[in-house]
PDB file of C-alpha atoms in Angstrom:
ATOM      1  CA  MET A1006      33.321 -47.671  -3.833  1.00 57.00           C
ATOM      2  CA  LYS A1007      32.834 -46.654  -0.220  1.00 54.00           C
ATOM      3  CA  LYS A1008      35.617 -44.106  -0.651  1.00 57.00           C
ATOM      4  CA  ASP A1009      33.820 -42.550  -3.615  1.00 59.00           C
ATOM      5  CA  VAL A1010      30.559 -42.393  -1.607  1.00 54.00           C
ATOM      6  CA  HIS A1011      32.412 -40.649   1.242  1.00 59.00           C
ATOM      7  CA  LYS A1012      34.009 -38.181  -1.124  1.00 60.00           C
ATOM      8  CA  ILE A1013      30.590 -37.329  -2.714  1.00 60.00           C
ATOM      9  CA  LEU A1014      29.006 -36.909   0.705  1.00 56.00           C
ATOM     10  CA  LYS A1015      31.823 -34.672   1.975  1.00 63.00           C
ATOM     11  CA  ARG A1016      31.521 -32.555  -1.181  1.00 67.00           C
ATOM     12  CA  LEU A1017      27.757 -32.362  -0.750  1.00 65.00           C
ATOM     13  CA  LEU A1018      28.176 -31.354   2.863  1.00 61.00           C
ATOM     14  CA  LEU A1019      30.790 -28.756   1.990  1.00 65.00           C
ATOM     15  CA  PHE A1020      28.566 -27.449  -0.821  1.00 70.00           C
ATOM     16  CA  SER A1021      25.453 -27.307   1.275  1.00 76.00           C
ATOM     17  CA  THR A1022      27.025 -25.802   4.416  1.00 82.00           C
ATOM     18  CA  PRO A1023      26.632 -22.166   3.379  1.00 82.00           C
ATOM     19  CA  PHE A1024      22.990 -22.749   2.428  1.00 85.00           C
ATOM     20  CA  ILE A1025      22.304 -24.383   5.845  1.00 87.00           C
ATOM     21  CA  ILE A1026      23.961 -21.470   7.620  1.00 88.00           C
ATOM     22  CA  TRP A1027      21.889 -19.047   5.544  1.00 92.00           C
ATOM     23  CA  ILE A1028      18.655 -20.776   6.252  1.00 91.00           C
ATOM     24  CA  PHE A1029      19.468 -20.766   9.990  1.00 92.00           C
ATOM     25  CA  LEU A1030      20.309 -17.056   9.717  1.00 92.00           C
ATOM     26  CA  VAL A1031      17.038 -16.211   7.996  1.00 94.00           C
ATOM     27  CA  ILE A1032      14.947 -18.160  10.419  1.00 93.00           C
ATOM     28  CA  THR A1033      16.835 -16.564  13.462  1.00 93.00           C
ATOM     29  CA  ILE A1034      16.589 -12.958  12.233  1.00 93.00           C
ATOM     30  CA  ASP A1035      13.387 -13.287  10.127  1.00 95.00           C
ATOM     31  CA  PRO A1036      13.113  -9.608   9.197  1.00 93.00           C
ATOM     32  CA  PHE A1037       9.592  -9.949   7.795  1.00 95.00           C
ATOM     33  CA  ASN A1038       8.327 -12.145  10.588  1.00 95.00           C
ATOM     34  CA  TYR A1039       7.597 -14.877   8.048  1.00 96.00           C
ATOM     35  CA  PHE A1040       8.153 -17.679  10.519  1.00 95.00           C
ATOM     36  CA  ASN A1041       7.191 -15.478  13.429  1.00 92.00           C
ATOM     37  CA  ILE A1042       9.101 -17.491  15.996  1.00 89.00           C
ATOM     38  CA  SER A1043      12.306 -15.463  16.641  1.00 84.00           C
ATOM     39  CA  LYS A1044      12.346 -12.350  18.793  1.00 84.00           C
ATOM     40  CA  LEU A1045      16.160 -11.747  18.464  1.00 85.00           C
ATOM     41  CA  ILE A1046      15.712  -8.580  16.427  1.00 86.00           C
ATOM     42  CA  GLU A1047      13.659  -5.720  17.957  1.00 89.00           C
ATOM     43  CA  GLN A1048      10.422  -5.008  16.125  1.00 88.00           C
ATOM     44  CA  LYS A1049      11.414  -1.362  15.607  1.00 89.00           C
ATOM     45  CA  VAL A1050      14.486  -2.432  13.744  1.00 88.00           C
ATOM     46  CA  LYS A1051      12.387  -4.645  11.508  1.00 87.00           C
ATOM     47  CA  ASP A1052       9.951  -1.837  10.971  1.00 86.00           C
ATOM     48  CA  ARG A1053      12.714   0.453   9.857  1.00 86.00           C
ATOM     49  CA  SER A1054      14.403  -2.076   7.526  1.00 88.00           C
ATOM     50  CA  SER A1055      11.778  -4.531   6.169  1.00 91.00           C
ATOM     51  CA  LYS A1056       8.705  -2.300   6.264  1.00 88.00           C
ATOM     52  CA  LYS A1057      10.532   0.536   4.491  1.00 86.00           C
ATOM     53  CA  LEU A1058      12.195  -1.616   1.889  1.00 91.00           C
ATOM     54  CA  ASN A1059       9.256  -3.853   0.993  1.00 95.00           C
ATOM     55  CA  SER A1060       6.096  -2.587   2.571  1.00 96.00           C
ATOM     56  CA  LEU A1061       3.869  -4.835   0.465  1.00 97.00           C
ATOM     57  CA  MET A1062       5.533  -8.117   1.724  1.00 97.00           C
ATOM     58  CA  TYR A1063       5.913  -6.840   5.146  1.00 96.00           C
ATOM     59  CA  ASN A1064       2.291  -5.753   5.598  1.00 97.00           C
ATOM     60  CA  CYS A1065       0.911  -8.901   3.864  1.00 97.00           C
ATOM     61  CA  ILE A1066       2.905 -11.163   6.259  1.00 97.00           C
ATOM     62  CA  SER A1067       1.922  -9.069   9.268  1.00 96.00           C
ATOM     63  CA  PHE A1068      -1.792  -9.241   8.287  1.00 97.00           C
ATOM     64  CA  LYS A1069      -1.452 -13.056   7.775  1.00 96.00           C
ATOM     65  CA  ASN A1070       0.068 -13.430  11.196  1.00 95.00           C
ATOM     66  CA  ASN A1071      -2.630 -11.244  12.888  1.00 95.00           C
ATOM     67  CA  PRO A1072      -5.712 -10.950  10.666  1.00 96.00           C
ATOM     68  CA  VAL A1073      -8.484  -8.532  11.860  1.00 96.00           C
ATOM     69  CA  GLN A1074     -11.950  -7.783  10.691  1.00 97.00           C
ATOM     70  CA  ASN A1075     -11.337  -4.061   9.681  1.00 97.00           C
ATOM     71  CA  VAL A1076      -8.695  -3.065   7.061  1.00 98.00           C
ATOM     72  CA  ILE A1077      -7.552  -0.065   5.311  1.00 98.00           C
ATOM     73  CA  ILE A1078      -6.134  -0.779   1.755  1.00 98.00           C
ATOM     74  CA  GLY A1079      -4.194   1.554  -0.565  1.00 97.00           C
ATOM     75  CA  ASP A1080      -0.854   2.997  -1.397  1.00 96.00           C
ATOM     76  CA  SER A1081       1.520   5.192   0.474  1.00 95.00           C
ATOM     77  CA  ARG A1082      -1.111   7.977   0.652  1.00 95.00           C
ATOM     78  CA  ILE A1083      -2.913   6.078   3.368  1.00 95.00           C
ATOM     79  CA  ARG A1084       0.242   5.257   5.275  1.00 92.00           C
ATOM     80  CA  LYS A1085      -0.127   8.170   7.671  1.00 90.00           C
ATOM     81  CA  PHE A1086      -3.747   7.412   8.562  1.00 96.00           C
ATOM     82  CA  PRO A1087      -3.462   7.113  12.379  1.00 96.00           C
ATOM     83  CA  ILE A1088      -4.478   3.618  13.357  1.00 96.00           C
ATOM     84  CA  THR A1089      -4.622   4.501  17.102  1.00 96.00           C
ATOM     85  CA  LEU A1090      -7.065   7.390  16.415  1.00 97.00           C
ATOM     86  CA  ILE A1091      -9.133   5.136  14.089  1.00 97.00           C
ATOM     87  CA  GLN A1092      -9.390   2.478  16.744  1.00 95.00           C
ATOM     88  CA  ASN A1093     -10.272   5.047  19.440  1.00 96.00           C
ATOM     89  CA  LEU A1094     -13.065   6.526  17.216  1.00 96.00           C
ATOM     90  CA  SER A1095     -14.431   3.160  16.011  1.00 96.00           C
ATOM     91  CA  GLY A1096     -13.815   1.123  19.110  1.00 96.00           C
ATOM     92  CA  GLU A1097     -12.463  -1.637  16.771  1.00 96.00           C
ATOM     93  CA  GLU A1098      -9.040  -2.985  15.756  1.00 96.00           C
ATOM     94  CA  TYR A1099      -7.890  -1.835  12.258  1.00 97.00           C
ATOM     95  CA  PHE A1100      -4.948  -2.895  10.114  1.00 97.00           C
ATOM     96  CA  SER A1101      -3.345  -0.627   7.399  1.00 97.00           C
ATOM     97  CA  LEU A1102      -2.611  -3.013   4.477  1.00 97.00           C
ATOM     98  CA  TYR A1103      -0.802  -0.556   2.215  1.00 97.00           C
ATOM     99  CA  SER A1104       2.019  -0.849  -0.260  1.00 96.00           C
ATOM    100  CA  ASN A1105       4.206   1.901  -1.414  1.00 94.00           C
ATOM    101  CA  ALA A1106       3.586   2.743  -5.020  1.00 93.00           C
ATOM    102  CA  ALA A1107       0.618   0.307  -5.177  1.00 96.00           C
ATOM    103  CA  LYS A1108      -1.331   0.115  -8.474  1.00 96.00           C
ATOM    104  CA  LEU A1109      -5.028  -0.048  -8.646  1.00 96.00           C
ATOM    105  CA  ASN A1110      -4.992  -3.629  -9.792  1.00 97.00           C
ATOM    106  CA  GLU A1111      -2.798  -4.399  -6.798  1.00 97.00           C
ATOM    107  CA  ILE A1112      -5.224  -2.703  -4.351  1.00 97.00           C
ATOM    108  CA  ILE A1113      -7.969  -4.904  -5.739  1.00 97.00           C
ATOM    109  CA  ASP A1114      -5.748  -7.971  -5.252  1.00 98.00           C
ATOM    110  CA  LEU A1115      -5.045  -6.826  -1.767  1.00 98.00           C
ATOM    111  CA  PHE A1116      -8.751  -6.770  -0.975  1.00 98.00           C
ATOM    112  CA  TRP A1117      -9.180 -10.365  -2.133  1.00 98.00           C
ATOM    113  CA  TYR A1118      -5.975 -11.301  -0.187  1.00 98.00           C
ATOM    114  CA  ALA A1119      -7.436  -9.845   2.944  1.00 97.00           C
ATOM    115  CA  ASP A1120     -10.676 -11.606   2.464  1.00 97.00           C
ATOM    116  CA  LYS A1121      -9.065 -14.956   1.917  1.00 95.00           C
ATOM    117  CA  THR A1122      -6.822 -14.402   4.925  1.00 96.00           C
ATOM    118  CA  CYS A1123      -9.875 -13.717   7.239  1.00 91.00           C
ATOM    119  CA  LEU A1124     -11.307 -17.176   7.179  1.00 83.00           C
ATOM    120  CA  SER A1125     -12.716 -17.600  10.703  1.00 85.00           C
ATOM    121  CA  GLU A1126     -15.891 -16.004  12.061  1.00 82.00           C
ATOM    122  CA  GLU A1127     -13.739 -13.921  14.398  1.00 84.00           C
ATOM    123  CA  THR A1128     -11.742 -12.431  11.656  1.00 87.00           C
ATOM    124  CA  LYS A1129     -14.308 -12.303   8.814  1.00 94.00           C
ATOM    125  CA  LEU A1130     -14.029  -8.890   7.099  1.00 97.00           C
ATOM    126  CA  LYS A1131     -16.414  -6.289   8.516  1.00 97.00           C
ATOM    127  CA  ASN A1132     -15.161  -2.807   7.514  1.00 97.00           C
ATOM    128  CA  VAL A1133     -12.939  -1.972   4.485  1.00 97.00           C
ATOM    129  CA  LEU A1134     -11.599   1.420   3.588  1.00 97.00           C
ATOM    130  CA  ILE A1135      -9.937   1.764   0.216  1.00 97.00           C
ATOM    131  CA  GLY A1136      -7.799   4.744  -0.733  1.00 96.00           C
ATOM    132  CA  LEU A1137      -8.198   5.461  -4.480  1.00 94.00           C
ATOM    133  CA  ASN A1138      -7.252   8.343  -6.719  1.00 96.00           C
ATOM    134  CA  PHE A1139      -7.585   9.202 -10.385  1.00 97.00           C
ATOM    135  CA  ASN A1140      -3.912   8.854 -11.086  1.00 96.00           C
ATOM    136  CA  LEU A1141      -4.232   5.122 -10.500  1.00 96.00           C
ATOM    137  CA  TYR A1142      -7.184   4.863 -12.863  1.00 97.00           C
ATOM    138  CA  ASN A1143      -5.000   4.302 -15.808  1.00 96.00           C
ATOM    139  CA  LYS A1144      -4.170   1.251 -17.989  1.00 95.00           C
ATOM    140  CA  TYR A1145      -0.441   2.192 -17.663  1.00 94.00           C
ATOM    141  CA  SER A1146      -0.665   2.078 -13.954  1.00 92.00           C
ATOM    142  CA  TYR A1147      -0.035  -1.621 -13.632  1.00 93.00           C
ATOM    143  CA  ALA A1148       2.100  -4.083 -11.521  1.00 93.00           C
ATOM    144  CA  ASP A1149       1.706  -7.566 -10.296  1.00 94.00           C
ATOM    145  CA  ARG A1150       3.630  -7.692  -6.939  1.00 95.00           C
ATOM    146  CA  VAL A1151       0.706  -9.169  -4.831  1.00 97.00           C
ATOM    147  CA  HIS A1152       0.962 -12.363  -6.884  1.00 95.00           C
ATOM    148  CA  ASP A1153       4.750 -12.526  -6.149  1.00 95.00           C
ATOM    149  CA  VAL A1154       4.076 -12.062  -2.458  1.00 96.00           C
ATOM    150  CA  LYS A1155       1.433 -14.787  -2.417  1.00 96.00           C
ATOM    151  CA  GLU A1156       3.879 -17.111  -4.134  1.00 96.00           C
ATOM    152  CA  ILE A1157       6.427 -16.363  -1.327  1.00 96.00           C
ATOM    153  CA  LEU A1158       3.837 -16.958   1.325  1.00 96.00           C
ATOM    154  CA  ASN A1159       3.126 -20.381  -0.057  1.00 95.00           C
ATOM    155  CA  ASN A1160       6.863 -21.379  -0.369  1.00 96.00           C
ATOM    156  CA  PRO A1161       9.330 -20.625   2.425  1.00 96.00           C
ATOM    157  CA  PHE A1162      12.285 -21.180   0.188  1.00 95.00           C
ATOM    158  CA  LEU A1163      11.267 -18.261  -1.974  1.00 96.00           C
ATOM    159  CA  TYR A1164      11.300 -16.219   1.165  1.00 97.00           C
ATOM    160  CA  ILE A1165      14.620 -17.481   2.377  1.00 95.00           C
ATOM    161  CA  PHE A1166      16.388 -16.824  -0.886  1.00 94.00           C
ATOM    162  CA  ASN A1167      14.566 -13.585  -1.795  1.00 94.00           C
ATOM    163  CA  ALA A1168      16.554 -10.404  -2.503  1.00 93.00           C
ATOM    164  CA  SER A1169      14.498  -8.316  -0.069  1.00 93.00           C
ATOM    165  CA  THR A1170      15.121 -10.856   2.685  1.00 95.00           C
ATOM    166  CA  LEU A1171      18.927 -10.663   2.042  1.00 93.00           C
ATOM    167  CA  GLU A1172      18.942  -6.871   2.119  1.00 94.00           C
ATOM    168  CA  THR A1173      16.877  -6.574   5.116  1.00 93.00           C
ATOM    169  CA  ILE A1174      18.856  -9.054   7.089  1.00 93.00           C
ATOM    170  CA  TYR A1175      21.935  -6.850   6.356  1.00 92.00           C
ATOM    171  CA  LEU A1176      20.084  -3.760   7.480  1.00 90.00           C
ATOM    172  CA  SER A1177      18.666  -5.424  10.613  1.00 90.00           C
ATOM    173  CA  LEU A1178      22.070  -6.577  11.682  1.00 89.00           C
ATOM    174  CA  LYS A1179      23.617  -3.208  10.871  1.00 88.00           C
ATOM    175  CA  TYR A1180      20.930  -1.308  12.888  1.00 89.00           C
ATOM    176  CA  THR A1181      21.099  -3.759  15.801  1.00 86.00           C
ATOM    177  CA  LEU A1182      24.881  -3.473  16.005  1.00 83.00           C
ATOM    178  CA  PHE A1183      25.406   0.197  15.203  1.00 82.00           C
ATOM    179  CA  GLY A1184      21.998   1.859  15.877  1.00 82.00           C
ATOM    180  CA  ILE A1185      19.225   2.996  13.455  1.00 80.00           C
ATOM    181  CA  ASP A1186      20.352   5.494  10.855  1.00 77.00           C
ATOM    182  CA  PRO A1187      18.651   8.905  11.447  1.00 74.00           C
ATOM    183  CA  GLU A1188      15.959   9.936   8.912  1.00 71.00           C
ATOM    184  CA  ILE A1189      17.293  11.914   5.988  1.00 71.00           C
ATOM    185  CA  ILE A1190      15.607  15.261   5.912  1.00 66.00           C
ATOM    186  CA  LYS A1191      14.805  15.977   2.266  1.00 75.00           C
ATOM    187  CA  ASP A1192      14.866  19.429   0.793  1.00 81.00           C
ATOM    188  CA  LYS A1193      11.125  20.044   0.589  1.00 87.00           C
ATOM    189  CA  ASN A1194      11.283  22.595  -2.181  1.00 90.00           C
ATOM    190  CA  PHE A1195      13.468  20.381  -4.371  1.00 91.00           C
ATOM    191  CA  PHE A1196      11.373  17.281  -3.707  1.00 91.00           C
ATOM    192  CA  TRP A1197       8.128  19.232  -4.268  1.00 95.00           C
ATOM    193  CA  LYS A1198       9.333  20.404  -7.691  1.00 94.00           C
ATOM    194  CA  HIS A1199      10.452  16.916  -8.616  1.00 94.00           C
ATOM    195  CA  THR A1200       7.085  15.521  -7.618  1.00 95.00           C
ATOM    196  CA  VAL A1201       5.212  18.039  -9.746  1.00 95.00           C
ATOM    197  CA  ASP A1202       7.565  18.020 -12.800  1.00 94.00           C
ATOM    198  CA  LYS A1203       8.600  14.326 -12.929  1.00 94.00           C
ATOM    199  CA  VAL A1204       6.105  12.181 -10.913  1.00 94.00           C
ATOM    200  CA  ALA A1205       2.968  14.050 -12.121  1.00 95.00           C
ATOM    201  CA  THR A1206       4.184  13.911 -15.698  1.00 94.00           C
ATOM    202  CA  ASP A1207       4.766  10.186 -15.405  1.00 94.00           C
ATOM    203  CA  HIS A1208       1.223   9.748 -14.171  1.00 94.00           C
ATOM    204  CA  TYR A1209      -0.562  11.904 -16.653  1.00 96.00           C
ATOM    205  CA  ALA A1210       1.515  12.174 -19.825  1.00 95.00           C
ATOM    206  CA  ARG A1211       0.315   8.804 -20.936  1.00 94.00           C
ATOM    207  CA  TYR A1212      -3.246   7.849 -20.279  1.00 96.00           C
ATOM    208  CA  ILE A1213      -5.625   5.119 -21.499  1.00 95.00           C
ATOM    209  CA  TYR A1214      -8.896   4.317 -19.796  1.00 96.00           C
ATOM    210  CA  PRO A1215      -8.322   1.104 -17.862  1.00 96.00           C
ATOM    211  CA  ASP A1216     -10.771  -1.399 -19.390  1.00 93.00           C
ATOM    212  CA  GLY A1217     -11.946  -4.127 -16.937  1.00 94.00           C
ATOM    213  CA  ILE A1218     -10.937  -2.154 -13.773  1.00 95.00           C
ATOM    214  CA  LEU A1219     -14.428  -0.867 -13.125  1.00 95.00           C
ATOM    215  CA  GLU A1220     -15.867  -4.341 -13.397  1.00 96.00           C
ATOM    216  CA  ARG A1221     -13.366  -5.644 -10.866  1.00 97.00           C
ATOM    217  CA  LEU A1222     -14.283  -2.768  -8.453  1.00 97.00           C
ATOM    218  CA  LYS A1223     -17.944  -3.634  -8.964  1.00 96.00           C
ATOM    219  CA  GLU A1224     -17.154  -7.272  -8.118  1.00 97.00           C
ATOM    220  CA  ILE A1225     -15.752  -6.043  -4.678  1.00 97.00           C
ATOM    221  CA  SER A1226     -18.844  -3.839  -4.202  1.00 96.00           C
ATOM    222  CA  TYR A1227     -21.219  -6.786  -4.942  1.00 97.00           C
ATOM    223  CA  TYR A1228     -19.276  -9.140  -2.672  1.00 97.00           C
ATOM    224  CA  CYS A1229     -19.315  -6.619   0.086  1.00 97.00           C
ATOM    225  CA  ASP A1230     -23.129  -6.156  -0.193  1.00 96.00           C
ATOM    226  CA  GLU A1231     -23.655  -9.917  -0.146  1.00 97.00           C
ATOM    227  CA  ASN A1232     -21.387 -10.487   2.774  1.00 96.00           C
ATOM    228  CA  SER A1233     -22.388  -7.472   4.966  1.00 95.00           C
ATOM    229  CA  ILE A1234     -19.001  -5.769   4.645  1.00 97.00           C
ATOM    230  CA  ASN A1235     -19.031  -2.060   5.044  1.00 97.00           C
ATOM    231  CA  LEU A1236     -17.127  -0.629   2.116  1.00 97.00           C
ATOM    232  CA  LYS A1237     -15.929   3.006   1.831  1.00 96.00           C
ATOM    233  CA  ILE A1238     -13.699   4.550  -0.781  1.00 97.00           C
ATOM    234  CA  ILE A1239     -11.672   7.534  -0.005  1.00 97.00           C
ATOM    235  CA  ILE A1240     -10.203   9.941  -2.590  1.00 97.00           C
ATOM    236  CA  VAL A1241      -7.287  11.547  -0.690  1.00 96.00           C
ATOM    237  CA  PRO A1242      -6.340  15.117  -1.484  1.00 97.00           C
ATOM    238  CA  HIS A1243      -3.450  16.187  -3.734  1.00 97.00           C
ATOM    239  CA  HIS A1244      -2.058  19.619  -3.759  1.00 97.00           C
ATOM    240  CA  GLN A1245      -3.306  21.935  -6.512  1.00 97.00           C
ATOM    241  CA  ASP A1246       0.263  22.004  -8.098  1.00 97.00           C
ATOM    242  CA  PHE A1247      -0.001  18.241  -8.804  1.00 97.00           C
ATOM    243  CA  HIS A1248      -3.590  18.456 -10.176  1.00 96.00           C
ATOM    244  CA  ASP A1249      -2.587  21.232 -12.449  1.00 96.00           C
ATOM    245  CA  LYS A1250      -0.518  18.714 -14.381  1.00 96.00           C
ATOM    246  CA  LEU A1251      -3.721  16.698 -14.969  1.00 95.00           C
ATOM    247  CA  ILE A1252      -5.275  19.835 -16.499  1.00 96.00           C
ATOM    248  CA  GLU A1253      -2.012  20.435 -18.560  1.00 96.00           C
ATOM    249  CA  TYR A1254      -2.571  17.094 -20.191  1.00 97.00           C
ATOM    250  CA  GLY A1255      -6.230  17.583 -20.869  1.00 97.00           C
ATOM    251  CA  LEU A1256      -7.668  14.945 -18.477  1.00 97.00           C
ATOM    252  CA  GLU A1257     -10.313  16.904 -16.695  1.00 96.00           C
ATOM    253  CA  GLU A1258     -13.126  14.985 -18.396  1.00 96.00           C
ATOM    254  CA  GLU A1259     -11.429  11.680 -17.632  1.00 97.00           C
ATOM    255  CA  GLU A1260     -11.230  12.695 -13.943  1.00 97.00           C
ATOM    256  CA  ILE A1261     -14.985  13.384 -13.939  1.00 95.00           C
ATOM    257  CA  ARG A1262     -15.648  10.072 -15.507  1.00 95.00           C
ATOM    258  CA  PHE A1263     -13.453   8.357 -12.962  1.00 97.00           C
ATOM    259  CA  LYS A1264     -15.469   9.940 -10.008  1.00 96.00           C
ATOM    260  CA  ARG A1265     -18.780   9.308 -11.639  1.00 94.00           C
ATOM    261  CA  GLU A1266     -17.994   5.610 -12.198  1.00 95.00           C
ATOM    262  CA  ILE A1267     -16.678   4.909  -8.786  1.00 95.00           C
ATOM    263  CA  SER A1268     -19.484   6.787  -7.115  1.00 94.00           C
ATOM    264  CA  GLU A1269     -21.772   3.878  -8.461  1.00 89.00           C
ATOM    265  CA  ILE A1270     -19.675   1.367  -6.513  1.00 89.00           C
ATOM    266  CA  GLY A1271     -20.619   2.436  -2.992  1.00 84.00           C
ATOM    267  CA  ARG A1272     -20.012   5.194  -0.504  1.00 92.00           C
ATOM    268  CA  VAL A1273     -17.203   7.395  -1.841  1.00 96.00           C
ATOM    269  CA  ILE A1274     -15.720  10.268   0.196  1.00 97.00           C
ATOM    270  CA  ASP A1275     -13.888  12.874  -1.892  1.00 97.00           C
ATOM    271  CA  PHE A1276     -11.239  15.140  -0.449  1.00 98.00           C
ATOM    272  CA  ASP A1277      -9.568  15.834  -3.708  1.00 97.00           C
ATOM    273  CA  TYR A1278     -11.250  18.998  -5.007  1.00 96.00           C
ATOM    274  CA  PRO A1279     -10.585  22.697  -4.507  1.00 96.00           C
ATOM    275  CA  ASN A1280     -10.700  23.263  -0.738  1.00 97.00           C
ATOM    276  CA  GLU A1281      -8.601  24.517   2.174  1.00 97.00           C
ATOM    277  CA  ILE A1282      -6.394  21.401   2.084  1.00 98.00           C
ATOM    278  CA  THR A1283      -5.660  21.127  -1.589  1.00 98.00           C
ATOM    279  CA  ARG A1284      -4.709  24.824  -1.807  1.00 97.00           C
ATOM    280  CA  ASN A1285      -2.441  24.716   1.285  1.00 97.00           C
ATOM    281  CA  PRO A1286       1.192  23.637   0.788  1.00 96.00           C
ATOM    282  CA  ASN A1287       1.681  23.324   4.555  1.00 96.00           C
ATOM    283  CA  ALA A1288      -0.944  20.574   4.536  1.00 97.00           C
ATOM    284  CA  PHE A1289       1.425  18.332   2.626  1.00 96.00           C
ATOM    285  CA  GLY A1290       4.913  16.838   2.986  1.00 94.00           C
ATOM    286  CA  ASP A1291       4.970  16.637  -0.901  1.00 95.00           C
ATOM    287  CA  PRO A1292       2.180  17.304  -3.364  1.00 96.00           C
ATOM    288  CA  LEU A1293       0.823  13.728  -3.035  1.00 96.00           C
ATOM    289  CA  HIS A1294       1.107  13.024   0.741  1.00 96.00           C
ATOM    290  CA  THR A1295      -0.696  14.892   3.462  1.00 97.00           C
ATOM    291  CA  THR A1296       0.896  15.684   6.802  1.00 96.00           C
ATOM    292  CA  GLU A1297       0.064  13.689   9.864  1.00 95.00           C
ATOM    293  CA  SER A1298      -2.316  16.314  11.253  1.00 97.00           C
ATOM    294  CA  ILE A1299      -4.266  16.588   7.952  1.00 97.00           C
ATOM    295  CA  SER A1300      -4.453  12.788   7.800  1.00 97.00           C
ATOM    296  CA  ALA A1301      -5.861  12.806  11.359  1.00 97.00           C
ATOM    297  CA  GLN A1302      -8.267  15.564  10.339  1.00 97.00           C
ATOM    298  CA  MET A1303      -9.609  13.385   7.566  1.00 97.00           C
ATOM    299  CA  ILE A1304      -9.846  10.297   9.764  1.00 97.00           C
ATOM    300  CA  LYS A1305     -11.944  12.315  12.311  1.00 97.00           C
ATOM    301  CA  GLU A1306     -14.339  13.367   9.656  1.00 97.00           C
ATOM    302  CA  ILE A1307     -14.658   9.787   8.196  1.00 96.00           C
ATOM    303  CA  PHE A1308     -15.078   7.919  11.448  1.00 95.00           C
ATOM    304  CA  SER A1309     -17.248  10.570  13.136  1.00 91.00           C
ATOM    305  CA  ASP A1310     -19.634  10.684  10.219  1.00 86.00           C
ATOM    306  CA  SER A1311     -19.261  14.405  10.299  1.00 91.00           C
ATOM    307  CA  LEU A1312     -17.909  15.583   6.899  1.00 95.00           C
ATOM    308  CA  ILE A1313     -16.533  19.120   6.806  1.00 96.00           C
ATOM    309  CA  ILE A1314     -14.103  19.105   3.904  1.00 96.00           C
ATOM    310  CA  GLY A1315     -14.772  15.586   2.632  1.00 96.00           C
ATOM    311  CA  ARG A1316     -17.919  15.145   0.593  1.00 95.00           C
ATOM    312  CA  TYR A1317     -19.903  12.116  -0.605  1.00 94.00           C
ATOM    313  CA  LEU A1318     -19.891  11.646  -4.296  1.00 92.00           C
ATOM    314  CA  HIS A1319     -23.048  11.390  -6.250  1.00 78.00           C
ATOM    315  CA  LYS A1320     -22.905  10.369  -9.927  1.00 63.00           C
ATOM    316  CA  ASP A1321     -24.805  13.444 -11.306  1.00 62.00           C
ATOM    317  CA  SER A1322     -22.991  16.206  -9.294  1.00 62.00           C
ATOM    318  CA  PHE A1323     -19.493  16.555 -10.698  1.00 55.00           C
ATOM    319  CA  LYS A1324     -17.800  19.717 -11.832  1.00 53.00           C
ATOM    320  CA  ILE A1325     -14.405  20.243 -13.502  1.00 43.00           C
ATOM    321  CA  ARG A1326     -11.850  21.293 -10.832  1.00 45.00           C
ATOM    322  CA  SER A1327     -10.605  24.827 -11.426  1.00 41.00           C
ATOM    323  CA  ILE A1328      -7.008  25.957 -11.529  1.00 39.00           C
ATOM    324  CA  ASP A1329      -7.422  28.833  -9.070  1.00 40.00           C
TER     325      ASP A1329
END
């Protein structure tokens, strides 16, 4: 009997050894700073691997580790908003809680995640800036990744045995041992055409008004009013080439409806109309993402309360954007 027990224990130990080694490796390298105890891997290495591969999980964990009262929420279009400049202009600490390819329902989920994370008086939300554009205001623009991240945050084993964790551990070790791979410089003309022809078509070829989304946005607005949270919504600029696809698919009136509806939520600053930014290809890395200098220009307008190109939306003042 004892021999049988010993055999079983040896087999269990043999079977569990790889899992024990893996758990130790994850805690030691911790590419997303989930456990936030190991400094073995440089932060710049983690930024290059984890933040690039799964920005949603990386930023949610980072915010949980260091919650602040002021947050910017959105997709990759707010990624280049210069946090240091924002903090210099406002005199307050800000966190950019973005996710690449975030959908509008996920942006809403991120607001509530941020609010639930800021529980103490010292971290209670004070200023919230949300990046929001018409191409997200679509029933087909939907994903549920914030729920998945919250599940991971509540269960360390989901983090330890997550595919993103596996891949980023590999990349972190690779970058630590052999150096960080240089950024691949994309052919701007090719990528520009791809964004206009493929990405814009994906966004606009299928459109259904997103029932329920406006109510969820109003819920945020009411909550901010009741809790003295300063809420601003920013419509970031797209290049005219991208917007022309919206016109091609006959969505001008839907865009007007979008702007009219969100103008009722709170203060909305619109940069996405015919202006010197939207007509200038040099203001963009691709038709959806402004350059660092243009992002800084927008931030100066927003945080200096001195709008030059940006304009506050009013529900009765919309015009269809022209093609010229």
